[in-house]
Coordinates of C-alpha atoms and ligand atoms in Angstrom, one line a residue:
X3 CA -20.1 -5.0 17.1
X4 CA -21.4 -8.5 16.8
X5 CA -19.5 -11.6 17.2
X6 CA -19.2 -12.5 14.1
X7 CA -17.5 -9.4 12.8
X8 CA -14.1 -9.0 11.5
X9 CA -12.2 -6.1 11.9
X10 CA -10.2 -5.0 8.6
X11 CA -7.0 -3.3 9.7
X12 CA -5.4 -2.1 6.7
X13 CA -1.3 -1.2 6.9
X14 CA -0.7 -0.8 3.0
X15 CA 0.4 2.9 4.4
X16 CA 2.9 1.2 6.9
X17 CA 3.8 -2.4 6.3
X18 CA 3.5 -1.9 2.7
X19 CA 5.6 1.3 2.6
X20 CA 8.2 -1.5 3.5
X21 CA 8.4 -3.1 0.1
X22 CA 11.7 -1.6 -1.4
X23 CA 11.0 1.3 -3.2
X24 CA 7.0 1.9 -2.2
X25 CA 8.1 5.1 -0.3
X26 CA 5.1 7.1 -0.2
X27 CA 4.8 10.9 0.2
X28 CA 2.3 12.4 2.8
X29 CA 0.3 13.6 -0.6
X30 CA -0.1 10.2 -1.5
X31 CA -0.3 8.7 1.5
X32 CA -3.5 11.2 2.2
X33 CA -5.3 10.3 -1.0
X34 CA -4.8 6.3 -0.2
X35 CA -6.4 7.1 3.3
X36 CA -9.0 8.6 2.0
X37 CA -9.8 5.6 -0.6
X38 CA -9.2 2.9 2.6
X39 CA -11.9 5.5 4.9
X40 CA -14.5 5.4 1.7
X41 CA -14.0 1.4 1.1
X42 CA -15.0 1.7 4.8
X43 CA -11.7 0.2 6.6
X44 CA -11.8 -0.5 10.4
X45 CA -8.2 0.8 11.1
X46 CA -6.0 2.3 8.8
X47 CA -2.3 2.0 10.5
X48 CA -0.9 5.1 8.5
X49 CA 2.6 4.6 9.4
X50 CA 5.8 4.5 11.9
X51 CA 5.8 8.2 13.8
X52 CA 9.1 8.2 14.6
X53 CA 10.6 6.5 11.6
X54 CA 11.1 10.4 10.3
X55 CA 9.5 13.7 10.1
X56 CA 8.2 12.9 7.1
X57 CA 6.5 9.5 8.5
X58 CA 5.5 11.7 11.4
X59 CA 3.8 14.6 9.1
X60 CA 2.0 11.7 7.5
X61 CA 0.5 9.7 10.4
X62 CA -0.4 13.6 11.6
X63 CA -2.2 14.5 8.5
X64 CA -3.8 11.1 8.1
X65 CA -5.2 11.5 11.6
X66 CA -6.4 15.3 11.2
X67 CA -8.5 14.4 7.9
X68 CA -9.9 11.1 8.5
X69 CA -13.0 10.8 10.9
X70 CA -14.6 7.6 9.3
X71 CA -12.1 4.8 10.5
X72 CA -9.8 4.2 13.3
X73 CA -6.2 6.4 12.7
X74 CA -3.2 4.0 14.1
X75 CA 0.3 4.6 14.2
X76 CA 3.2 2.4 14.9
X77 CA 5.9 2.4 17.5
X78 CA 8.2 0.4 19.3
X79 CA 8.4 -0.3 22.5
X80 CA 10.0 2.7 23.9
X81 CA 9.5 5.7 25.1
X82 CA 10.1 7.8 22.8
X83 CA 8.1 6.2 19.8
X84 CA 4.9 5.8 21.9
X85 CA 5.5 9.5 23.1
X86 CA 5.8 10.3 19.4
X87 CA 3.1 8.8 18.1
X88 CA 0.5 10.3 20.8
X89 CA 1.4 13.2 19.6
X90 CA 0.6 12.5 15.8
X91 CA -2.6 11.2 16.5
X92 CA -3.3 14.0 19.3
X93 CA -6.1 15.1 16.5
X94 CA -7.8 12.0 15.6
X95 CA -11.3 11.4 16.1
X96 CA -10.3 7.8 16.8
X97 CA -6.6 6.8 17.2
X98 CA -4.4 3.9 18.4
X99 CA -1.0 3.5 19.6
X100 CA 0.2 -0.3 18.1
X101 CA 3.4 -0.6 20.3
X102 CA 5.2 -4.1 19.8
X103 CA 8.2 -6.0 20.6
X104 CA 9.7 -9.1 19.5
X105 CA 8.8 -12.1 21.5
X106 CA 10.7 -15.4 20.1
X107 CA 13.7 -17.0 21.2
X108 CA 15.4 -15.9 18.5
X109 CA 14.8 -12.6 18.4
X110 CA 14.8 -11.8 22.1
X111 CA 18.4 -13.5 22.0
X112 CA 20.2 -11.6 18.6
X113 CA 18.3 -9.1 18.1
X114 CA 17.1 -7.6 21.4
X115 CA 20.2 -9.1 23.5
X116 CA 17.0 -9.1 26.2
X117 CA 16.3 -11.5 29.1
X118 CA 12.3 -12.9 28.3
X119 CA 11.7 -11.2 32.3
X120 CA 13.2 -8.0 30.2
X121 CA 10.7 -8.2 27.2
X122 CA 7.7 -8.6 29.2
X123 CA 8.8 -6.1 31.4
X124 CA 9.2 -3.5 28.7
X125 CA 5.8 -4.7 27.4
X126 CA 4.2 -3.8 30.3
X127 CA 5.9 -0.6 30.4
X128 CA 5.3 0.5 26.9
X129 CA 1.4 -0.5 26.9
X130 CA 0.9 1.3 30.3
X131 CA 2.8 4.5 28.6
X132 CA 0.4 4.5 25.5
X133 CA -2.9 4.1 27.5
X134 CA -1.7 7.4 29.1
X135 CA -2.2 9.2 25.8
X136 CA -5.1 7.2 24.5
X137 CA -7.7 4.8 25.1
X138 CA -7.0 2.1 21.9
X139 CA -3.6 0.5 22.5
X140 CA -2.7 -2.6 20.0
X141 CA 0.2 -4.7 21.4
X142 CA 1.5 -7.3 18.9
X143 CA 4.1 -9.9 20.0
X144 CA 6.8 -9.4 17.1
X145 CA 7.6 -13.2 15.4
X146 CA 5.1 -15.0 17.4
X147 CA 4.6 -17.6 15.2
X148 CA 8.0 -18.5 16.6
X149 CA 7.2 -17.6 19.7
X150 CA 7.4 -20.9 22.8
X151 CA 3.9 -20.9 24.2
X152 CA 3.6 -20.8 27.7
X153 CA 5.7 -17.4 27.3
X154 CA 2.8 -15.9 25.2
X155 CA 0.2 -16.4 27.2
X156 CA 2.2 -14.8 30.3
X157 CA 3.1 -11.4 28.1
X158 CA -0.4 -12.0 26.6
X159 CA -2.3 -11.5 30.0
X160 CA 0.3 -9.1 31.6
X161 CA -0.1 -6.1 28.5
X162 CA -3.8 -7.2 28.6
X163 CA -4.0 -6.1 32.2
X164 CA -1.7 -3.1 31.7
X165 CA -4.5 -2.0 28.8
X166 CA -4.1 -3.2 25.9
X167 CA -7.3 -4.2 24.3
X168 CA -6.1 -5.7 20.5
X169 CA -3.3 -8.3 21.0
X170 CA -2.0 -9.0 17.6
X171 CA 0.2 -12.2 17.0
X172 CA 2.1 -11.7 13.9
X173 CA 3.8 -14.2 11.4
X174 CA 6.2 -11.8 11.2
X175 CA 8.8 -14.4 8.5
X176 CA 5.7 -16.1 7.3
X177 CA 6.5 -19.1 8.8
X178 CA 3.1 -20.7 9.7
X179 CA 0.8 -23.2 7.8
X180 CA -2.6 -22.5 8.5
X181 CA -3.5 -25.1 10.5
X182 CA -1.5 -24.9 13.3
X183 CA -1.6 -21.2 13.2
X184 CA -5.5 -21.4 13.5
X185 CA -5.1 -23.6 16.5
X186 CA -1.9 -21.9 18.4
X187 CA -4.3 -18.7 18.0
X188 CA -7.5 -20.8 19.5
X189 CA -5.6 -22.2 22.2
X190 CA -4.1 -18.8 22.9
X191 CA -7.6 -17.0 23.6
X192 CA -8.7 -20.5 25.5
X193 CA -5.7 -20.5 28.0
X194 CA -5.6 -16.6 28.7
X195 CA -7.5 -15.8 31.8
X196 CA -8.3 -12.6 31.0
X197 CA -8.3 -13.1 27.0
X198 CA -11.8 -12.1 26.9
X199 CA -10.7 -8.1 27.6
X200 CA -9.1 -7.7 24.3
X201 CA -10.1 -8.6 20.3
X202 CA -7.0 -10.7 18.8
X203 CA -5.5 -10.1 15.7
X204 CA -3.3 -11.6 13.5
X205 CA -1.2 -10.2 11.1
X206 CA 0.8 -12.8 8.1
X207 CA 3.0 -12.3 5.8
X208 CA 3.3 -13.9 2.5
X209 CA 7.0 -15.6 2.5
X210 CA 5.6 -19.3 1.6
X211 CA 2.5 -17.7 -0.1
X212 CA -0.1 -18.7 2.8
X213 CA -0.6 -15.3 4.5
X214 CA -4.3 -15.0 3.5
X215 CA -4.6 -19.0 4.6
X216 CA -3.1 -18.6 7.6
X217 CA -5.1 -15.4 8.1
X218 CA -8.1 -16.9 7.7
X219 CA -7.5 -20.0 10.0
X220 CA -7.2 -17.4 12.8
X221 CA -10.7 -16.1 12.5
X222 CA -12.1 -19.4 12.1
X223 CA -10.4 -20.5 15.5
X224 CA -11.6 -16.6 17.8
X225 CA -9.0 -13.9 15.9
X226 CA -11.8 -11.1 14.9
X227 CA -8.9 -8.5 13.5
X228 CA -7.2 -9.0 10.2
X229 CA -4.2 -6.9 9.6
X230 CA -3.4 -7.0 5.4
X231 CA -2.5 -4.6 2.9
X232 CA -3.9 -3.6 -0.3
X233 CA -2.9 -5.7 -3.3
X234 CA -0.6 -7.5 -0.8
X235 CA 1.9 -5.2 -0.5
X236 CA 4.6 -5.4 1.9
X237 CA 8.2 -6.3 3.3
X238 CA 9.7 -9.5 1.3
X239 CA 6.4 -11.5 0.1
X240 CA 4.3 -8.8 1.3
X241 CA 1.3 -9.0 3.4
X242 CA -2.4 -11.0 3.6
X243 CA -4.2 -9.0 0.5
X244 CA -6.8 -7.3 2.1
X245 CA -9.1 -8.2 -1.0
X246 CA -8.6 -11.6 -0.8
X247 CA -9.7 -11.7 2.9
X248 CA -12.8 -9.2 2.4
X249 CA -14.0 -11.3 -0.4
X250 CA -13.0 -14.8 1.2
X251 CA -14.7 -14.1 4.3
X252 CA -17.8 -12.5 1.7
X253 CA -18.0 -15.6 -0.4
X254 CA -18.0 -18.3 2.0
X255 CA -19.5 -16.6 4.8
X256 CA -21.6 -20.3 4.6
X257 CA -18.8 -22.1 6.4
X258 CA -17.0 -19.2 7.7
X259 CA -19.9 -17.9 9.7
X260 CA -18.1 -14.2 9.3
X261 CA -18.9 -10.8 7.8
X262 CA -16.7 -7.2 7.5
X263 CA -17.7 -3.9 7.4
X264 CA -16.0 -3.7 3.6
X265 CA -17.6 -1.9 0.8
X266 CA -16.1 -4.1 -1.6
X267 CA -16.9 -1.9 -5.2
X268 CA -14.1 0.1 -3.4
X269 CA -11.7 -2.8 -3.9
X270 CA -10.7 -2.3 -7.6
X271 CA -10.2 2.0 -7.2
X272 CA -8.3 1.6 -4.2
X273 CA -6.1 -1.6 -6.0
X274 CA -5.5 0.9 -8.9
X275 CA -4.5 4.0 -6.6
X276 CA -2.0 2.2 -4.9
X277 CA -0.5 0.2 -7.7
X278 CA 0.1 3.7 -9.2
X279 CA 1.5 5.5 -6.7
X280 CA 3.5 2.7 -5.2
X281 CA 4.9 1.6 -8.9
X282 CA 4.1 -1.8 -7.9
X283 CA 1.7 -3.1 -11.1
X284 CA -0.8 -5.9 -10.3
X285 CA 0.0 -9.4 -11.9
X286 CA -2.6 -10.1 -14.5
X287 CA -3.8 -13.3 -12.9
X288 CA -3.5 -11.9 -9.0
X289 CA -6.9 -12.9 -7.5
X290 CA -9.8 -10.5 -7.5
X291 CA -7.8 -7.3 -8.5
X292 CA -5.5 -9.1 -11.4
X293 CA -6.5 -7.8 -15.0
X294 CA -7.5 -11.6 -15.7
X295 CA -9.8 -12.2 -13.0
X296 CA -12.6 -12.2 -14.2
X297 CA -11.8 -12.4 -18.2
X298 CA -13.1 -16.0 -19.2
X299 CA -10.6 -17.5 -22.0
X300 CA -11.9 -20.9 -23.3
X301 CA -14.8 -21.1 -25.0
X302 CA -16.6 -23.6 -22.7
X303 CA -16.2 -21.0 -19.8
X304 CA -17.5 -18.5 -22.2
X305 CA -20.4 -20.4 -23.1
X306 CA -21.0 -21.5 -19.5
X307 CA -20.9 -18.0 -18.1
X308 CA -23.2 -16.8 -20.9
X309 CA -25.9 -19.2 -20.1
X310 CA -25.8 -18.8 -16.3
X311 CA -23.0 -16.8 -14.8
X312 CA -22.4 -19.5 -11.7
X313 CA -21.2 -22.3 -13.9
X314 CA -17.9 -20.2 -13.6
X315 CA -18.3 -17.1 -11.5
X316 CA -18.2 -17.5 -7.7
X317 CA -18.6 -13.8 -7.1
X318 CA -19.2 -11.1 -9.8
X319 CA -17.0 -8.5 -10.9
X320 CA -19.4 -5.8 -10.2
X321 CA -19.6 -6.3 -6.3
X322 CA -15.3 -5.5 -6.3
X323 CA -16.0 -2.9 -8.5
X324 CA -14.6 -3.6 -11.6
X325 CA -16.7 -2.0 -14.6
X326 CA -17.8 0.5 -12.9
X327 CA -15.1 2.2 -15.1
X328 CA -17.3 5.4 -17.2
X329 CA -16.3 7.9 -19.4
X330 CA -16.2 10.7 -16.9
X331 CA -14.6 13.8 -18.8
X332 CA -13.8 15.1 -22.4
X333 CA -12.2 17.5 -24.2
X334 CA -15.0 20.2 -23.5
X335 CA -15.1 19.7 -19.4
X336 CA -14.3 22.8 -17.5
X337 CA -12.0 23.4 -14.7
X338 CA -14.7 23.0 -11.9
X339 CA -15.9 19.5 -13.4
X340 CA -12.3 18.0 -13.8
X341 CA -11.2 19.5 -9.6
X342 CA -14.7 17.8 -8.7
X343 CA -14.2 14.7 -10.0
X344 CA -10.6 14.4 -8.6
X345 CA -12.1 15.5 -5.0
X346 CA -15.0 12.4 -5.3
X347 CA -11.1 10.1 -6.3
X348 CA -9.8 11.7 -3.3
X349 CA -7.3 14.2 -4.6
X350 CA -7.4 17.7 -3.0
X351 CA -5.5 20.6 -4.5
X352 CA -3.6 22.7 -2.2
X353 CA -2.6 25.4 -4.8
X354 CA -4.3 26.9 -7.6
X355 CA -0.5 26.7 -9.3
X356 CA -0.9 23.0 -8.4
X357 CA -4.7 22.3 -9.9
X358 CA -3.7 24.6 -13.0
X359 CA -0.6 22.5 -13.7
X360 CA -2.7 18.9 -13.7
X361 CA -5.9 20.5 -15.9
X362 CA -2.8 21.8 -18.2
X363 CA -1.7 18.0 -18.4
X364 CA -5.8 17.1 -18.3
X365 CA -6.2 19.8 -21.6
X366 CA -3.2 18.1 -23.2
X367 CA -4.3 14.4 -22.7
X368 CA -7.7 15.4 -23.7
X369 CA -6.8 16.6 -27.2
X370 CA -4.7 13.1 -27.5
X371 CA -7.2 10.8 -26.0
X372 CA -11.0 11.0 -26.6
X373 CA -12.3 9.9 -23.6
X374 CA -11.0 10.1 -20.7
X375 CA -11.9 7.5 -17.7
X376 CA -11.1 7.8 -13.7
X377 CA -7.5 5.9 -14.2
X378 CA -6.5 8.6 -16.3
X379 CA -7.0 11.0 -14.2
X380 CA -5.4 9.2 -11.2
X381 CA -2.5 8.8 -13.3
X382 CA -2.4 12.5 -14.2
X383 CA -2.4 13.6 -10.6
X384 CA 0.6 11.0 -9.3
X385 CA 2.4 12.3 -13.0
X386 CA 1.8 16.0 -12.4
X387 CA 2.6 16.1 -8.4
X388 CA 5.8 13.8 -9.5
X389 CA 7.0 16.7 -11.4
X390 CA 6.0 19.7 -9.3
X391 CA 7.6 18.4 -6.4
X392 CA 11.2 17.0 -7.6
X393 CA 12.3 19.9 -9.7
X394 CA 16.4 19.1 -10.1
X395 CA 15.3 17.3 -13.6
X396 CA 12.6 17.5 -15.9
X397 CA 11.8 16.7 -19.4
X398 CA 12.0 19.3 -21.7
X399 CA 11.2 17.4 -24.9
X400 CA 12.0 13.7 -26.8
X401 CA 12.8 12.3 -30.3
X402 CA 13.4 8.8 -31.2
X403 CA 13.5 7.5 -34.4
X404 CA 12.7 3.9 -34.8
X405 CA 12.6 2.2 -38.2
X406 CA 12.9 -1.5 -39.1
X407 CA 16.6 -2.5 -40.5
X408 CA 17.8 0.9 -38.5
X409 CA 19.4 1.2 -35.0
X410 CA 17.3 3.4 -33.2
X411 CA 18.3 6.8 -32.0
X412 CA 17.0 9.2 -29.3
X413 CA 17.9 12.9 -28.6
X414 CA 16.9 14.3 -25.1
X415 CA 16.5 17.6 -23.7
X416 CA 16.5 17.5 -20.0
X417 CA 16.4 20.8 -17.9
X418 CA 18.6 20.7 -15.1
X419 CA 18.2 23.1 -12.0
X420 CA 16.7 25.6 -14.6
X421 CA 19.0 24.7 -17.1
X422 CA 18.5 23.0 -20.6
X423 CA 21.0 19.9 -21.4
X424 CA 20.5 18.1 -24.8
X425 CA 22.3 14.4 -25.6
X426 CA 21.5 11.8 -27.8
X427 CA 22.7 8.1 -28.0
X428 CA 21.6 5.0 -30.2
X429 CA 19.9 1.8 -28.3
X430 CA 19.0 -1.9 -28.7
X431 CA 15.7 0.2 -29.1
X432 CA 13.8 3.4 -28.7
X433 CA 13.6 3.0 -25.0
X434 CA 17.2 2.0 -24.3
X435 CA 18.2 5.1 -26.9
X436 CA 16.5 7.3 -24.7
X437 CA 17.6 6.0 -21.5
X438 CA 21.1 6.0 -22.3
X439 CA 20.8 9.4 -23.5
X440 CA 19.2 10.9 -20.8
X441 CA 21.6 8.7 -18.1
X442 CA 24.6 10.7 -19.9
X443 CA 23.1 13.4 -18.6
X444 CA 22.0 13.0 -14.7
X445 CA 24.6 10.0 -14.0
X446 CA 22.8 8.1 -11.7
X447 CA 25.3 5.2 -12.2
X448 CA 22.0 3.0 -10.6
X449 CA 21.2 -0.2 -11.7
X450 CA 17.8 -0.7 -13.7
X451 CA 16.1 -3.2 -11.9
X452 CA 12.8 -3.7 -13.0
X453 CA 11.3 -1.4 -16.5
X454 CA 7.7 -2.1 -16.7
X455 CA 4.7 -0.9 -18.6
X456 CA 1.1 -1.2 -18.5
X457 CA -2.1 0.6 -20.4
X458 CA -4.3 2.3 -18.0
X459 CA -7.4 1.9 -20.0
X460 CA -7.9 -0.4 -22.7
X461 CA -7.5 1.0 -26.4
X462 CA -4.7 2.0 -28.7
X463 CA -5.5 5.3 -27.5
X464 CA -4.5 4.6 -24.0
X465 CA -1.8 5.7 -21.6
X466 CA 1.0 3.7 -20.5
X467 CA 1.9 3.8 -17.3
X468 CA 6.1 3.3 -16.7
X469 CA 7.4 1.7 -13.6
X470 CA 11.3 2.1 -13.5
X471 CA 13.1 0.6 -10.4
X472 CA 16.4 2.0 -9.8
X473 CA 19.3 0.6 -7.2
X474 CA 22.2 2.5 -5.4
X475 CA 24.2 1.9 -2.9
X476 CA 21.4 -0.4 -1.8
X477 CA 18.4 2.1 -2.0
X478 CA 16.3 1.1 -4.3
X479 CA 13.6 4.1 -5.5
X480 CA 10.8 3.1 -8.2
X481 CA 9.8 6.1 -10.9
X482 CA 6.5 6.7 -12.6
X483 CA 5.8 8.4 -15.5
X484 CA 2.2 8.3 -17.7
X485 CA 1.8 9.5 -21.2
X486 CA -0.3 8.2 -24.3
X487 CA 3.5 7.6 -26.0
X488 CA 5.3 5.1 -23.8
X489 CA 8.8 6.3 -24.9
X490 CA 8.1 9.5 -23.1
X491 CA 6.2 7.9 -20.2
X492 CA 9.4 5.9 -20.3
X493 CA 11.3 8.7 -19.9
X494 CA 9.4 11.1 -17.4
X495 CA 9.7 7.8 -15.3
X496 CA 13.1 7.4 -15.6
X497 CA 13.6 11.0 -14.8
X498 CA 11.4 10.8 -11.6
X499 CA 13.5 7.4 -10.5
X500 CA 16.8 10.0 -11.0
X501 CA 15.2 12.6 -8.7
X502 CA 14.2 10.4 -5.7
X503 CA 18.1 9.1 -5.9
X504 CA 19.0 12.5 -5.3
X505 CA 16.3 13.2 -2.0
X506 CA 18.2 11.9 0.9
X507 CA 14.9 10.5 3.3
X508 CA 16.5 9.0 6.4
X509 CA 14.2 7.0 7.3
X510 CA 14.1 4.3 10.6
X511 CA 13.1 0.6 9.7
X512 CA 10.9 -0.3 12.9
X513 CA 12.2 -3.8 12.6
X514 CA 15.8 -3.5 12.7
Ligands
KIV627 O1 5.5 -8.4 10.7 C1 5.4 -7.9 11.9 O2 5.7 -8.6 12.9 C2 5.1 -6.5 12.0 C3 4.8 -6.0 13.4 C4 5.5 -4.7 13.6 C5 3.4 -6.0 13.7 O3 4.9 -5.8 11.0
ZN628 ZN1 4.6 -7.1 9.2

């Protein structure tokens, strides 16, 4: 690899998971992987092993499918996480154990109740432990932009010579302003004796919105990993958005002297898969992947663009793969074209009963919408997988009735474990009729915390995708449901919200 290379380590399928309420099933988790391997990602940290066994099934599957980038997982620094996730990755063409523990004052006080001797100690320990199961060990020093120092650059050097060859320095709070990050992070690899044995890496989070910043000062002063997340997901603020980095780094590779491996016209798909399956939607002006980014509004932009497409345009919206949208089935497509085209998005059916439900839905949407583009069927999938894997409630059928000068009035029928339960209720509007309807009916007694919904395509004709964020007891789950009428995507998401209250996933936060 050259000097000038940075790596892209993507952890949209771990730190992002982190957001509240982007819980990801294996499914899903397999079809992102399989986007991140295509857009040609360095190292895709596919989750926490020992956070649960369905964490652990992911990271496994991740690892047994994907042979074109590096297969990481997670884990503390203890035993039995690093044990753990060897054994996820035991498959993997190319794996890597990231073991960390906390190294600020702070942290090693409260949280750890740890002597620093203690911490570098179990450092030590834990690297050693993972380089007996694999060759690629990450170590990252957990809140080292907090972190004194001189007490860096000794746990630095000591995991480095136990056999750790990334060291990772994380802004864990997203404390740091990019130019003293850039420089801690130079003097770092100047001062280490034996710095020159491992690649550093930094990893920032969003908190006062200078993750990608901050990011970037460390490559300019020796960092050559990245860690960021799709779309910027992740815990609080999130993450550094991996498309904002690629395409920094891309753009003014004049004074950054850098270059990734990225395909870029990967950016937009894989920005659209996991906005839809993580119910997180993408802000219309959000750099790069926002609706607006590359829609000129004034007419002297317009004009300018028209003339020569730099007056405005720094980068073009081909190269992150917007437009590359095409009308890919119809009506009149068989069964073999529509499972093809979902295995080139990255969707494998495991069942026939599973591929026969979606071209069902696919049959259905086709005799609503003419054309039919890749987001619908993206959609489709997460809609039809949502409803054949949490069975306690589905929708049997909807009718509002909306009229100006009336209040507007829905009546439900939800099937319940098999069984058919019918309510109705008036509403501020057709949505809030149906809500309240179908809530007198499942009893969530949640809290709606976020209702959201956005076209997948453009036209009249297209779906809207619902995002419904729900809150119990402090768990907050986000549903999904897609259908040309928004009252019933409204409503299948509102349903799917009410079945991931009911799954119990105990689940371990690496962090606390
Ligand atoms: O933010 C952080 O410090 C992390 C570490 C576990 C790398 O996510
Ligand atoms: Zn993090």
């Amino acid at each position: 690899m050259s000097d000038n290379r940075v790596i892209i380590f993507d952890t949209t399928l771990r730190d992002g998971e982190q957001s509240p309420g982007a819980s990801m099933t294996r499914d899903e988790k397999l079809r992102i992987a399989k986007i991140l391997e295509k857009m040609r990602v360095d190292v895709i940290e596919a989750g926490f092993a020992i956070a649960s066994v369905g964490d652990f099934e992911s990271v496994k599957a991740i690892a047994d499918t994907i042979k074109g980038s590096t297969v990481c997982s997670l884990s503390r620094a203890l035993d039995g996480d690093i044990d753990r996730a060897g054994e996820a990755l035991k498959n993997a063409n190319s794996g890597r154990i990231h073991t960390f523990i906390a190294t600020s004052p702070i942290h090693m006080k409260y949280k750890l109740q740890m002597e620093p001797d203690q911490v570098v100690a179990q450092a030590v320990h834990a690297v050693k432990r993972a380089r007996n199961l694999i060759d690629d060990v990450e170590f990252s020093l957990e809140d080292a932009s907090r972190s004194e120092f001189d007490f860096m650059c000794r746990i630095i050097e000591a995991c480095i010579d136990a056999g750790a060859r990334t060291i990772n320095i994380p802004d864990t709070v997203g404390y740091a302003v990019p130019d003293e990050f850039g420089r801690t992070v130079g003097r770092l690899i100047e001062r280490i004796p034996n710095a020159d044995k491992a690649v550093f890496s930094v990893h920032c989070h969003n908190d006062l919105g200078l993750a990608v910043a901050n990011s970037l000062a460390a490559v300019s002063n020796g960092a050559r990993q990245i860690e960021c997340t799709v779309n910027g997901l992740g815990e609080r603020a999130g993450n550094a958005s991996l498309e904002e980095v690629v395409m920094a780094i891309r753009t003014r590779k004049d004074i950054l002297g850098l270059e990734t491996g990225i395909d870029s016209t990967q950016i937009v798909p894989s920005s659209r898969l996991v906005a839809g399956v993580t119910g997180f939607p993408v802000q219309p002006n959000k750099a790069i992947v926002g609706a607006n980014a590359f829609a000129h509004e004034s007419g002297i932009h317009q004009d300018g663009v028209l003339k020569h497409r730099e007056t405005y345009e720094i980068m073009t919206a081909q190269d992150v793969g917007w437009n590359t949208n095409k009308m890919v089935l119809g009506k009149h497509s068989g069964r073999n074209a529509f499972r093809t085209r979902l295995e080139e998005l990255g969707t494998i059916f495991e069942t026939d009963t599973e591929l026969n439900m979606a071209f069902a839905r696919f049959k259905d949407l086709a005799d609503k919408k003419h054309e039919i583009f890749d987001e619908d069927l993206q959609a489709l999938v997460s809609d039809t997988k949502t409803s054949a894997y949490n069975e306690c409630y589905g929708l049997s059928s909807l009718k509002v009735t909306s009229q100006t000068g009336e209040t507007p009035f829905a009546e439900v029928v939800v099937v319940v474990e098999g069984q058919e339960q019918r309510a109705a209720s008036t509403g501020s509007g057709p949505v809030d009729a149906a809500y309240k309807a179908i809530e007198s009916i499942v009893k969530t007694e949640a809290s709606l915390e976020l209702y959201s919904v956005n076209a997948i395509t453009s036209g009249t004709d297209s779906q809207g995708e619902v995002t419904v964020r729900l809150e119990k007891g402090g768990r907050i789950v986000n549903g999904l449901g897609a259908d040309t009428d928004i009252v019933i995507a409204s409503a299948k998401a509102y349903l799917h919200a009410a079945n991931l209250l009911l799954s119990s996933i105990e689940k371990a936060h690496p962090q606390v």
